[in-house]
Amino acid sequence: MPTGKLQVLLVSAKGLQDSDFFTKMDPYVTITCRTQEQKSNVASGQGSSPEWNETFVFSVSGEVEELVIKIKDSDVGSEDDLVGEAKIPLATLFVEGNIPPTPYNVVINDEFCGEIKVGLQFIPEDTNEDGYHQHGEEGNFGGWKESSY
């Protein structure tokens, strides 16, 4: 079971279905890792090819199988439209440690509706063979290195 930090680099998207009829859509992304959810900035007026170049960090412990990325169109005065979503399996990342920015399919109702480019990095938390977290030098308990007695 991997424990550590999952770093997500949200780069851009292309080929999205523009959900606004009279203006360009204002897309943003929600990234969900199990129960944690983070939201990107709104790419105002960038339409079907937005760029974000934002980094998000999630704490990972236990079984995490996938990252869910939902692209939405920010609408004033009405509910935001779902443009599509991408599900990124994380098993390879936990083995490799790093996946450079890669395009993933965005789908809605099981139909392809564009691509989103995301880079991933997993930074494992050090644990010793007993499963306890390692903090600095061995024998360094509570910040005390030696006693004055």
Short mmCIF file of N, CA and C in Angstrom, two decimals:
data_model
loop_
_atom_site.label_atom_id
_atom_site.label_comp_id
_atom_site.label_asym_id
_atom_site.label_seq_id
_atom_site.Cartn_x
_atom_site.Cartn_y
_atom_site.Cartn_z
N MET A 1 0.83 -1.18 0.00
CA MET A 1 0.00 0.00 0.00
C MET A 1 0.88 1.25 0.00
N PRO A 2 0.79 2.05 -1.04
CA PRO A 2 1.64 3.24 -1.13
C PRO A 2 1.23 4.32 -0.13
N THR A 3 2.24 4.94 0.46
CA THR A 3 2.02 6.07 1.35
C THR A 3 2.97 7.17 0.94
N GLY A 4 2.45 8.38 0.78
CA GLY A 4 3.30 9.50 0.38
C GLY A 4 2.48 10.62 -0.21
N LYS A 5 3.13 11.38 -1.08
CA LYS A 5 2.49 12.54 -1.72
C LYS A 5 2.33 12.27 -3.22
N LEU A 6 1.15 12.58 -3.72
CA LEU A 6 0.86 12.50 -5.15
C LEU A 6 0.82 13.92 -5.69
N GLN A 7 1.75 14.20 -6.60
CA GLN A 7 1.81 15.54 -7.19
C GLN A 7 1.23 15.46 -8.60
N VAL A 8 0.25 16.32 -8.87
CA VAL A 8 -0.45 16.32 -10.15
C VAL A 8 -0.17 17.65 -10.86
N LEU A 9 0.40 17.58 -12.05
CA LEU A 9 0.62 18.78 -12.87
C LEU A 9 -0.46 18.81 -13.93
N LEU A 10 -1.40 19.73 -13.76
CA LEU A 10 -2.49 19.93 -14.73
C LEU A 10 -1.97 20.89 -15.79
N VAL A 11 -1.75 20.39 -17.00
CA VAL A 11 -1.13 21.20 -18.06
C VAL A 11 -2.18 21.90 -18.91
N SER A 12 -2.95 21.13 -19.68
CA SER A 12 -3.88 21.73 -20.64
C SER A 12 -4.90 20.70 -21.11
N ALA A 13 -5.80 21.14 -21.95
CA ALA A 13 -6.76 20.25 -22.61
C ALA A 13 -6.94 20.72 -24.04
N LYS A 14 -7.42 19.82 -24.89
CA LYS A 14 -7.71 20.23 -26.27
C LYS A 14 -8.82 19.37 -26.83
N GLY A 15 -9.50 19.93 -27.82
CA GLY A 15 -10.56 19.20 -28.50
C GLY A 15 -11.82 19.03 -27.68
N LEU A 16 -12.00 19.84 -26.64
CA LEU A 16 -13.19 19.72 -25.80
C LEU A 16 -14.42 20.23 -26.55
N GLN A 17 -15.56 19.73 -26.17
CA GLN A 17 -16.82 20.19 -26.75
C GLN A 17 -17.21 21.48 -26.04
N ASP A 18 -17.25 22.58 -26.76
CA ASP A 18 -17.59 23.88 -26.17
C ASP A 18 -19.07 23.87 -25.79
N SER A 19 -19.35 24.09 -24.50
CA SER A 19 -20.74 24.00 -24.03
C SER A 19 -21.47 25.35 -24.07
N ASP A 20 -20.76 26.42 -24.41
CA ASP A 20 -21.41 27.73 -24.52
C ASP A 20 -21.69 28.03 -25.99
N PHE A 21 -22.87 28.56 -26.26
CA PHE A 21 -23.26 28.81 -27.64
C PHE A 21 -22.82 30.18 -28.16
N PHE A 22 -22.88 31.20 -27.33
CA PHE A 22 -22.60 32.55 -27.80
C PHE A 22 -21.20 33.06 -27.45
N THR A 23 -20.58 32.45 -26.46
CA THR A 23 -19.23 32.86 -26.06
C THR A 23 -18.38 31.61 -25.89
N LYS A 24 -17.07 31.81 -25.69
CA LYS A 24 -16.21 30.67 -25.41
C LYS A 24 -16.43 30.24 -23.97
N MET A 25 -16.37 28.92 -23.74
CA MET A 25 -16.59 28.44 -22.38
C MET A 25 -15.40 28.80 -21.48
N ASP A 26 -15.64 28.75 -20.18
CA ASP A 26 -14.65 29.07 -19.15
C ASP A 26 -14.37 27.80 -18.34
N PRO A 27 -13.50 26.92 -18.85
CA PRO A 27 -13.32 25.62 -18.20
C PRO A 27 -12.45 25.68 -16.94
N TYR A 28 -12.80 24.78 -16.03
CA TYR A 28 -11.96 24.53 -14.85
C TYR A 28 -12.04 23.03 -14.58
N VAL A 29 -11.20 22.58 -13.67
CA VAL A 29 -11.07 21.15 -13.41
C VAL A 29 -11.22 20.88 -11.92
N THR A 30 -11.89 19.78 -11.57
CA THR A 30 -11.84 19.26 -10.21
C THR A 30 -11.09 17.94 -10.28
N ILE A 31 -10.13 17.77 -9.38
CA ILE A 31 -9.32 16.56 -9.32
C ILE A 31 -9.66 15.86 -8.01
N THR A 32 -10.05 14.59 -8.11
CA THR A 32 -10.43 13.83 -6.92
C THR A 32 -9.52 12.63 -6.76
N CYS A 33 -8.95 12.52 -5.56
CA CYS A 33 -8.13 11.38 -5.18
C CYS A 33 -8.76 10.81 -3.92
N ARG A 34 -9.51 9.71 -4.07
CA ARG A 34 -10.34 9.14 -3.00
C ARG A 34 -11.28 10.18 -2.44
N THR A 35 -11.06 10.65 -1.19
CA THR A 35 -11.98 11.61 -0.59
C THR A 35 -11.50 13.05 -0.70
N GLN A 36 -10.29 13.25 -1.24
CA GLN A 36 -9.74 14.60 -1.37
C GLN A 36 -10.10 15.18 -2.74
N GLU A 37 -10.55 16.43 -2.75
CA GLU A 37 -10.88 17.08 -4.02
C GLU A 37 -10.28 18.47 -4.05
N GLN A 38 -9.67 18.81 -5.19
CA GLN A 38 -9.11 20.14 -5.38
C GLN A 38 -9.60 20.70 -6.71
N LYS A 39 -9.67 22.03 -6.77
CA LYS A 39 -10.22 22.70 -7.95
C LYS A 39 -9.17 23.62 -8.56
N SER A 40 -9.10 23.61 -9.89
CA SER A 40 -8.16 24.49 -10.60
C SER A 40 -8.75 25.89 -10.71
N ASN A 41 -7.95 26.80 -11.20
CA ASN A 41 -8.44 28.13 -11.56
C ASN A 41 -9.31 28.00 -12.81
N VAL A 42 -10.18 28.95 -13.03
CA VAL A 42 -11.01 28.98 -14.23
C VAL A 42 -10.18 29.58 -15.37
N ALA A 43 -10.13 28.87 -16.50
CA ALA A 43 -9.42 29.37 -17.68
C ALA A 43 -10.41 30.22 -18.47
N SER A 44 -10.60 31.45 -18.02
CA SER A 44 -11.62 32.34 -18.58
C SER A 44 -11.46 32.57 -20.08
N GLY A 45 -12.54 32.29 -20.83
CA GLY A 45 -12.57 32.56 -22.25
C GLY A 45 -11.64 31.73 -23.10
N GLN A 46 -11.06 30.65 -22.53
CA GLN A 46 -10.11 29.85 -23.31
C GLN A 46 -10.78 28.74 -24.12
N GLY A 47 -12.08 28.60 -23.97
CA GLY A 47 -12.84 27.69 -24.84
C GLY A 47 -12.42 26.24 -24.76
N SER A 48 -12.29 25.60 -25.94
CA SER A 48 -12.06 24.16 -26.01
C SER A 48 -10.60 23.75 -25.91
N SER A 49 -9.67 24.73 -25.78
CA SER A 49 -8.24 24.40 -25.64
C SER A 49 -7.61 25.20 -24.49
N PRO A 50 -8.07 24.95 -23.26
CA PRO A 50 -7.55 25.72 -22.12
C PRO A 50 -6.16 25.27 -21.67
N GLU A 51 -5.44 26.19 -21.05
CA GLU A 51 -4.16 25.88 -20.42
C GLU A 51 -4.22 26.33 -18.98
N TRP A 52 -3.74 25.45 -18.08
CA TRP A 52 -3.75 25.79 -16.65
C TRP A 52 -2.34 25.88 -16.08
N ASN A 53 -1.51 24.88 -16.33
CA ASN A 53 -0.15 24.80 -15.77
C ASN A 53 -0.17 25.02 -14.25
N GLU A 54 -0.98 24.22 -13.57
CA GLU A 54 -1.12 24.28 -12.12
C GLU A 54 -0.70 22.94 -11.51
N THR A 55 -0.16 23.01 -10.29
CA THR A 55 0.26 21.80 -9.58
C THR A 55 -0.59 21.62 -8.33
N PHE A 56 -0.99 20.37 -8.09
CA PHE A 56 -1.80 20.01 -6.93
C PHE A 56 -1.10 18.88 -6.19
N VAL A 57 -1.21 18.85 -4.87
CA VAL A 57 -0.59 17.80 -4.07
C VAL A 57 -1.66 17.13 -3.21
N PHE A 58 -1.67 15.80 -3.26
CA PHE A 58 -2.60 15.00 -2.46
C PHE A 58 -1.79 14.08 -1.55
N SER A 59 -2.32 13.82 -0.35
CA SER A 59 -1.73 12.84 0.56
C SER A 59 -2.31 11.48 0.21
N VAL A 60 -1.43 10.48 0.07
CA VAL A 60 -1.86 9.15 -0.31
C VAL A 60 -1.48 8.16 0.79
N SER A 61 -2.46 7.39 1.23
CA SER A 61 -2.19 6.27 2.14
C SER A 61 -3.27 5.23 1.91
N GLY A 62 -2.87 3.99 1.81
CA GLY A 62 -3.85 2.94 1.55
C GLY A 62 -4.07 2.75 0.06
N GLU A 63 -5.15 2.08 -0.25
CA GLU A 63 -5.46 1.75 -1.64
C GLU A 63 -6.02 2.95 -2.40
N VAL A 64 -5.29 3.38 -3.40
CA VAL A 64 -5.76 4.44 -4.29
C VAL A 64 -5.56 3.90 -5.70
N GLU A 65 -6.65 3.67 -6.41
CA GLU A 65 -6.56 3.04 -7.72
C GLU A 65 -6.54 4.02 -8.87
N GLU A 66 -7.22 5.17 -8.70
CA GLU A 66 -7.30 6.09 -9.82
C GLU A 66 -7.49 7.52 -9.35
N LEU A 67 -7.20 8.41 -10.27
CA LEU A 67 -7.42 9.84 -10.09
C LEU A 67 -8.58 10.20 -11.02
N VAL A 68 -9.56 10.94 -10.53
CA VAL A 68 -10.70 11.32 -11.37
C VAL A 68 -10.62 12.83 -11.63
N ILE A 69 -10.58 13.18 -12.90
CA ILE A 69 -10.50 14.58 -13.29
C ILE A 69 -11.78 14.94 -14.05
N LYS A 70 -12.51 15.92 -13.53
CA LYS A 70 -13.74 16.37 -14.18
C LYS A 70 -13.51 17.78 -14.71
N ILE A 71 -13.85 17.98 -15.97
CA ILE A 71 -13.75 19.30 -16.58
C ILE A 71 -15.15 19.90 -16.61
N LYS A 72 -15.26 21.10 -16.08
CA LYS A 72 -16.56 21.78 -16.04
C LYS A 72 -16.43 23.16 -16.66
N ASP A 73 -17.57 23.70 -17.10
CA ASP A 73 -17.63 25.04 -17.65
C ASP A 73 -18.27 25.94 -16.60
N SER A 74 -17.53 26.95 -16.16
CA SER A 74 -18.03 27.88 -15.16
C SER A 74 -19.09 28.78 -15.79
N ASP A 75 -20.30 28.73 -15.24
CA ASP A 75 -21.40 29.54 -15.75
C ASP A 75 -21.91 30.46 -14.65
N VAL A 76 -22.14 31.71 -14.99
CA VAL A 76 -22.69 32.67 -14.04
C VAL A 76 -24.22 32.58 -14.12
N GLY A 77 -24.86 32.44 -12.98
CA GLY A 77 -26.31 32.44 -12.96
C GLY A 77 -26.97 31.10 -13.20
N SER A 78 -26.17 30.07 -13.50
CA SER A 78 -26.74 28.73 -13.65
C SER A 78 -25.70 27.71 -13.19
N GLU A 79 -26.12 26.47 -13.09
CA GLU A 79 -25.22 25.41 -12.64
C GLU A 79 -24.12 25.20 -13.69
N ASP A 80 -22.89 24.94 -13.21
CA ASP A 80 -21.78 24.70 -14.13
C ASP A 80 -22.03 23.41 -14.93
N ASP A 81 -21.67 23.46 -16.23
CA ASP A 81 -21.87 22.30 -17.11
C ASP A 81 -20.70 21.34 -16.99
N LEU A 82 -20.99 20.03 -16.97
CA LEU A 82 -19.94 19.02 -17.04
C LEU A 82 -19.53 18.87 -18.50
N VAL A 83 -18.27 19.10 -18.78
CA VAL A 83 -17.75 18.99 -20.14
C VAL A 83 -17.32 17.56 -20.41
N GLY A 84 -16.73 16.90 -19.40
CA GLY A 84 -16.28 15.52 -19.53
C GLY A 84 -15.39 15.15 -18.37
N GLU A 85 -14.97 13.88 -18.34
CA GLU A 85 -14.08 13.46 -17.27
C GLU A 85 -13.06 12.45 -17.77
N ALA A 86 -11.95 12.37 -17.05
CA ALA A 86 -10.90 11.41 -17.34
C ALA A 86 -10.58 10.66 -16.06
N LYS A 87 -10.40 9.36 -16.17
CA LYS A 87 -10.00 8.54 -15.03
C LYS A 87 -8.60 8.01 -15.32
N ILE A 88 -7.68 8.33 -14.42
CA ILE A 88 -6.28 7.96 -14.64
C ILE A 88 -5.89 6.89 -13.63
N PRO A 89 -5.58 5.66 -14.10
CA PRO A 89 -5.14 4.60 -13.19
C PRO A 89 -3.76 4.94 -12.62
N LEU A 90 -3.55 4.63 -11.34
CA LEU A 90 -2.32 5.05 -10.67
C LEU A 90 -1.33 3.91 -10.40
N ALA A 91 -1.67 2.66 -10.72
CA ALA A 91 -0.79 1.53 -10.41
C ALA A 91 0.60 1.71 -11.03
N THR A 92 0.69 2.12 -12.28
CA THR A 92 1.98 2.32 -12.95
C THR A 92 2.78 3.43 -12.26
N LEU A 93 2.10 4.48 -11.84
CA LEU A 93 2.79 5.59 -11.17
C LEU A 93 3.46 5.12 -9.89
N PHE A 94 2.80 4.27 -9.10
CA PHE A 94 3.38 3.81 -7.85
C PHE A 94 4.61 2.95 -8.08
N VAL A 95 4.72 2.32 -9.25
CA VAL A 95 5.90 1.52 -9.60
C VAL A 95 6.99 2.42 -10.19
N GLU A 96 6.61 3.27 -11.15
CA GLU A 96 7.57 4.12 -11.87
C GLU A 96 8.00 5.34 -11.06
N GLY A 97 7.08 5.91 -10.28
CA GLY A 97 7.39 7.10 -9.48
C GLY A 97 7.12 8.41 -10.21
N ASN A 98 7.10 8.37 -11.55
CA ASN A 98 6.95 9.60 -12.32
C ASN A 98 6.36 9.28 -13.70
N ILE A 99 5.35 10.02 -14.10
CA ILE A 99 4.81 9.92 -15.45
C ILE A 99 4.82 11.33 -16.03
N PRO A 100 5.59 11.57 -17.09
CA PRO A 100 5.65 12.92 -17.67
C PRO A 100 4.28 13.34 -18.21
N PRO A 101 4.08 14.64 -18.48
CA PRO A 101 2.79 15.08 -19.00
C PRO A 101 2.34 14.22 -20.19
N THR A 102 1.17 13.62 -20.03
CA THR A 102 0.63 12.65 -20.97
C THR A 102 -0.82 13.00 -21.27
N PRO A 103 -1.26 12.89 -22.53
CA PRO A 103 -2.69 13.13 -22.82
C PRO A 103 -3.55 11.93 -22.42
N TYR A 104 -4.66 12.22 -21.77
CA TYR A 104 -5.64 11.20 -21.38
C TYR A 104 -6.98 11.56 -22.02
N ASN A 105 -7.73 10.52 -22.40
CA ASN A 105 -9.03 10.74 -23.04
C ASN A 105 -10.04 11.32 -22.06
N VAL A 106 -10.77 12.30 -22.53
CA VAL A 106 -11.88 12.88 -21.78
C VAL A 106 -13.15 12.32 -22.40
N VAL A 107 -14.05 11.78 -21.55
CA VAL A 107 -15.28 11.20 -22.06
C VAL A 107 -16.49 11.77 -21.32
N ILE A 108 -17.62 11.74 -21.99
CA ILE A 108 -18.91 12.05 -21.36
C ILE A 108 -19.91 11.07 -21.95
N ASN A 109 -20.66 10.41 -21.07
CA ASN A 109 -21.62 9.37 -21.50
C ASN A 109 -20.94 8.33 -22.40
N ASP A 110 -19.74 7.91 -22.00
CA ASP A 110 -18.94 6.90 -22.71
C ASP A 110 -18.51 7.31 -24.12
N GLU A 111 -18.58 8.60 -24.44
CA GLU A 111 -18.15 9.07 -25.75
C GLU A 111 -16.96 10.00 -25.61
N PHE A 112 -15.96 9.82 -26.48
CA PHE A 112 -14.75 10.64 -26.49
C PHE A 112 -15.12 12.09 -26.77
N CYS A 113 -14.57 13.01 -25.96
CA CYS A 113 -14.89 14.43 -26.21
C CYS A 113 -13.68 15.34 -25.97
N GLY A 114 -12.47 14.80 -26.17
CA GLY A 114 -11.27 15.61 -26.06
C GLY A 114 -10.17 14.92 -25.27
N GLU A 115 -9.10 15.69 -24.99
CA GLU A 115 -7.95 15.18 -24.25
C GLU A 115 -7.56 16.17 -23.17
N ILE A 116 -7.00 15.62 -22.09
CA ILE A 116 -6.44 16.47 -21.05
C ILE A 116 -5.02 15.98 -20.78
N LYS A 117 -4.08 16.93 -20.68
CA LYS A 117 -2.68 16.58 -20.49
C LYS A 117 -2.31 16.78 -19.02
N VAL A 118 -1.82 15.68 -18.40
CA VAL A 118 -1.52 15.68 -16.98
C VAL A 118 -0.20 14.96 -16.74
N GLY A 119 0.63 15.52 -15.87
CA GLY A 119 1.86 14.87 -15.43
C GLY A 119 1.69 14.43 -13.98
N LEU A 120 2.29 13.30 -13.61
CA LEU A 120 2.13 12.77 -12.26
C LEU A 120 3.48 12.41 -11.65
N GLN A 121 3.58 12.63 -10.35
CA GLN A 121 4.78 12.22 -9.62
C GLN A 121 4.34 11.70 -8.26
N PHE A 122 4.93 10.56 -7.84
CA PHE A 122 4.64 10.01 -6.52
C PHE A 122 5.91 10.09 -5.68
N ILE A 123 5.79 10.73 -4.51
CA ILE A 123 6.93 10.87 -3.60
C ILE A 123 6.61 10.02 -2.37
N PRO A 124 7.23 8.81 -2.29
CA PRO A 124 6.90 7.92 -1.19
C PRO A 124 7.41 8.46 0.15
N GLU A 125 6.68 8.11 1.20
CA GLU A 125 7.10 8.47 2.55
C GLU A 125 7.98 7.34 3.04
N ASP A 126 9.12 7.67 3.61
CA ASP A 126 10.04 6.64 4.08
C ASP A 126 9.45 5.88 5.25
N THR A 127 9.52 4.54 5.16
CA THR A 127 9.14 3.70 6.29
C THR A 127 10.22 2.66 6.47
N ASN A 128 10.43 2.23 7.72
CA ASN A 128 11.43 1.19 7.93
C ASN A 128 10.77 -0.18 7.78
N GLU A 129 11.55 -1.27 8.00
CA GLU A 129 11.02 -2.60 7.74
C GLU A 129 9.87 -2.98 8.68
N ASP A 130 9.72 -2.31 9.83
CA ASP A 130 8.61 -2.60 10.74
C ASP A 130 7.35 -1.85 10.34
N GLY A 131 7.45 -0.97 9.32
CA GLY A 131 6.29 -0.21 8.88
C GLY A 131 6.15 1.13 9.59
N TYR A 132 7.11 1.45 10.46
CA TYR A 132 7.05 2.73 11.16
C TYR A 132 7.72 3.80 10.32
N HIS A 133 7.22 5.02 10.43
CA HIS A 133 7.78 6.13 9.66
C HIS A 133 9.16 6.49 10.17
N GLN A 134 10.08 6.68 9.26
CA GLN A 134 11.45 7.02 9.58
C GLN A 134 11.60 8.54 9.59
N HIS A 135 12.15 9.09 10.63
CA HIS A 135 12.36 10.53 10.71
C HIS A 135 13.81 10.81 11.07
N GLY A 136 14.60 11.07 10.07
CA GLY A 136 15.99 11.45 10.32
C GLY A 136 16.83 10.28 10.79
N GLU A 137 17.83 10.59 11.66
CA GLU A 137 18.77 9.58 12.12
C GLU A 137 18.10 8.58 13.04
N GLU A 138 18.63 7.34 13.02
CA GLU A 138 18.10 6.32 13.91
C GLU A 138 18.47 6.67 15.34
N GLY A 139 17.59 6.44 16.27
CA GLY A 139 17.87 6.77 17.66
C GLY A 139 17.58 8.22 17.99
N ASN A 140 17.06 8.96 17.06
CA ASN A 140 16.75 10.37 17.28
C ASN A 140 15.26 10.45 17.63
N PHE A 141 14.95 10.35 18.93
CA PHE A 141 13.55 10.32 19.36
C PHE A 141 13.14 11.67 19.89
N GLY A 142 12.04 12.20 19.41
CA GLY A 142 11.49 13.44 19.94
C GLY A 142 12.40 14.64 19.80
N GLY A 143 13.34 14.58 18.89
CA GLY A 143 14.23 15.71 18.67
C GLY A 143 15.44 15.73 19.57
N TRP A 144 15.54 14.79 20.52
CA TRP A 144 16.70 14.73 21.42
C TRP A 144 17.74 13.79 20.86
N LYS A 145 18.96 14.28 20.71
CA LYS A 145 20.03 13.43 20.20
C LYS A 145 20.84 12.80 21.32
N GLU A 146 20.97 13.51 22.44
CA GLU A 146 21.71 12.95 23.56
C GLU A 146 21.22 13.59 24.85
N SER A 147 21.45 12.91 25.91
CA SER A 147 21.04 13.39 27.20
C SER A 147 22.20 14.05 27.91
N SER A 148 21.94 15.01 28.77
CA SER A 148 23.01 15.67 29.52
C SER A 148 23.31 14.91 30.81
N TYR A 149 22.59 13.82 31.07
CA TYR A 149 22.83 13.03 32.30
C TYR A 149 23.78 11.92 32.03
#
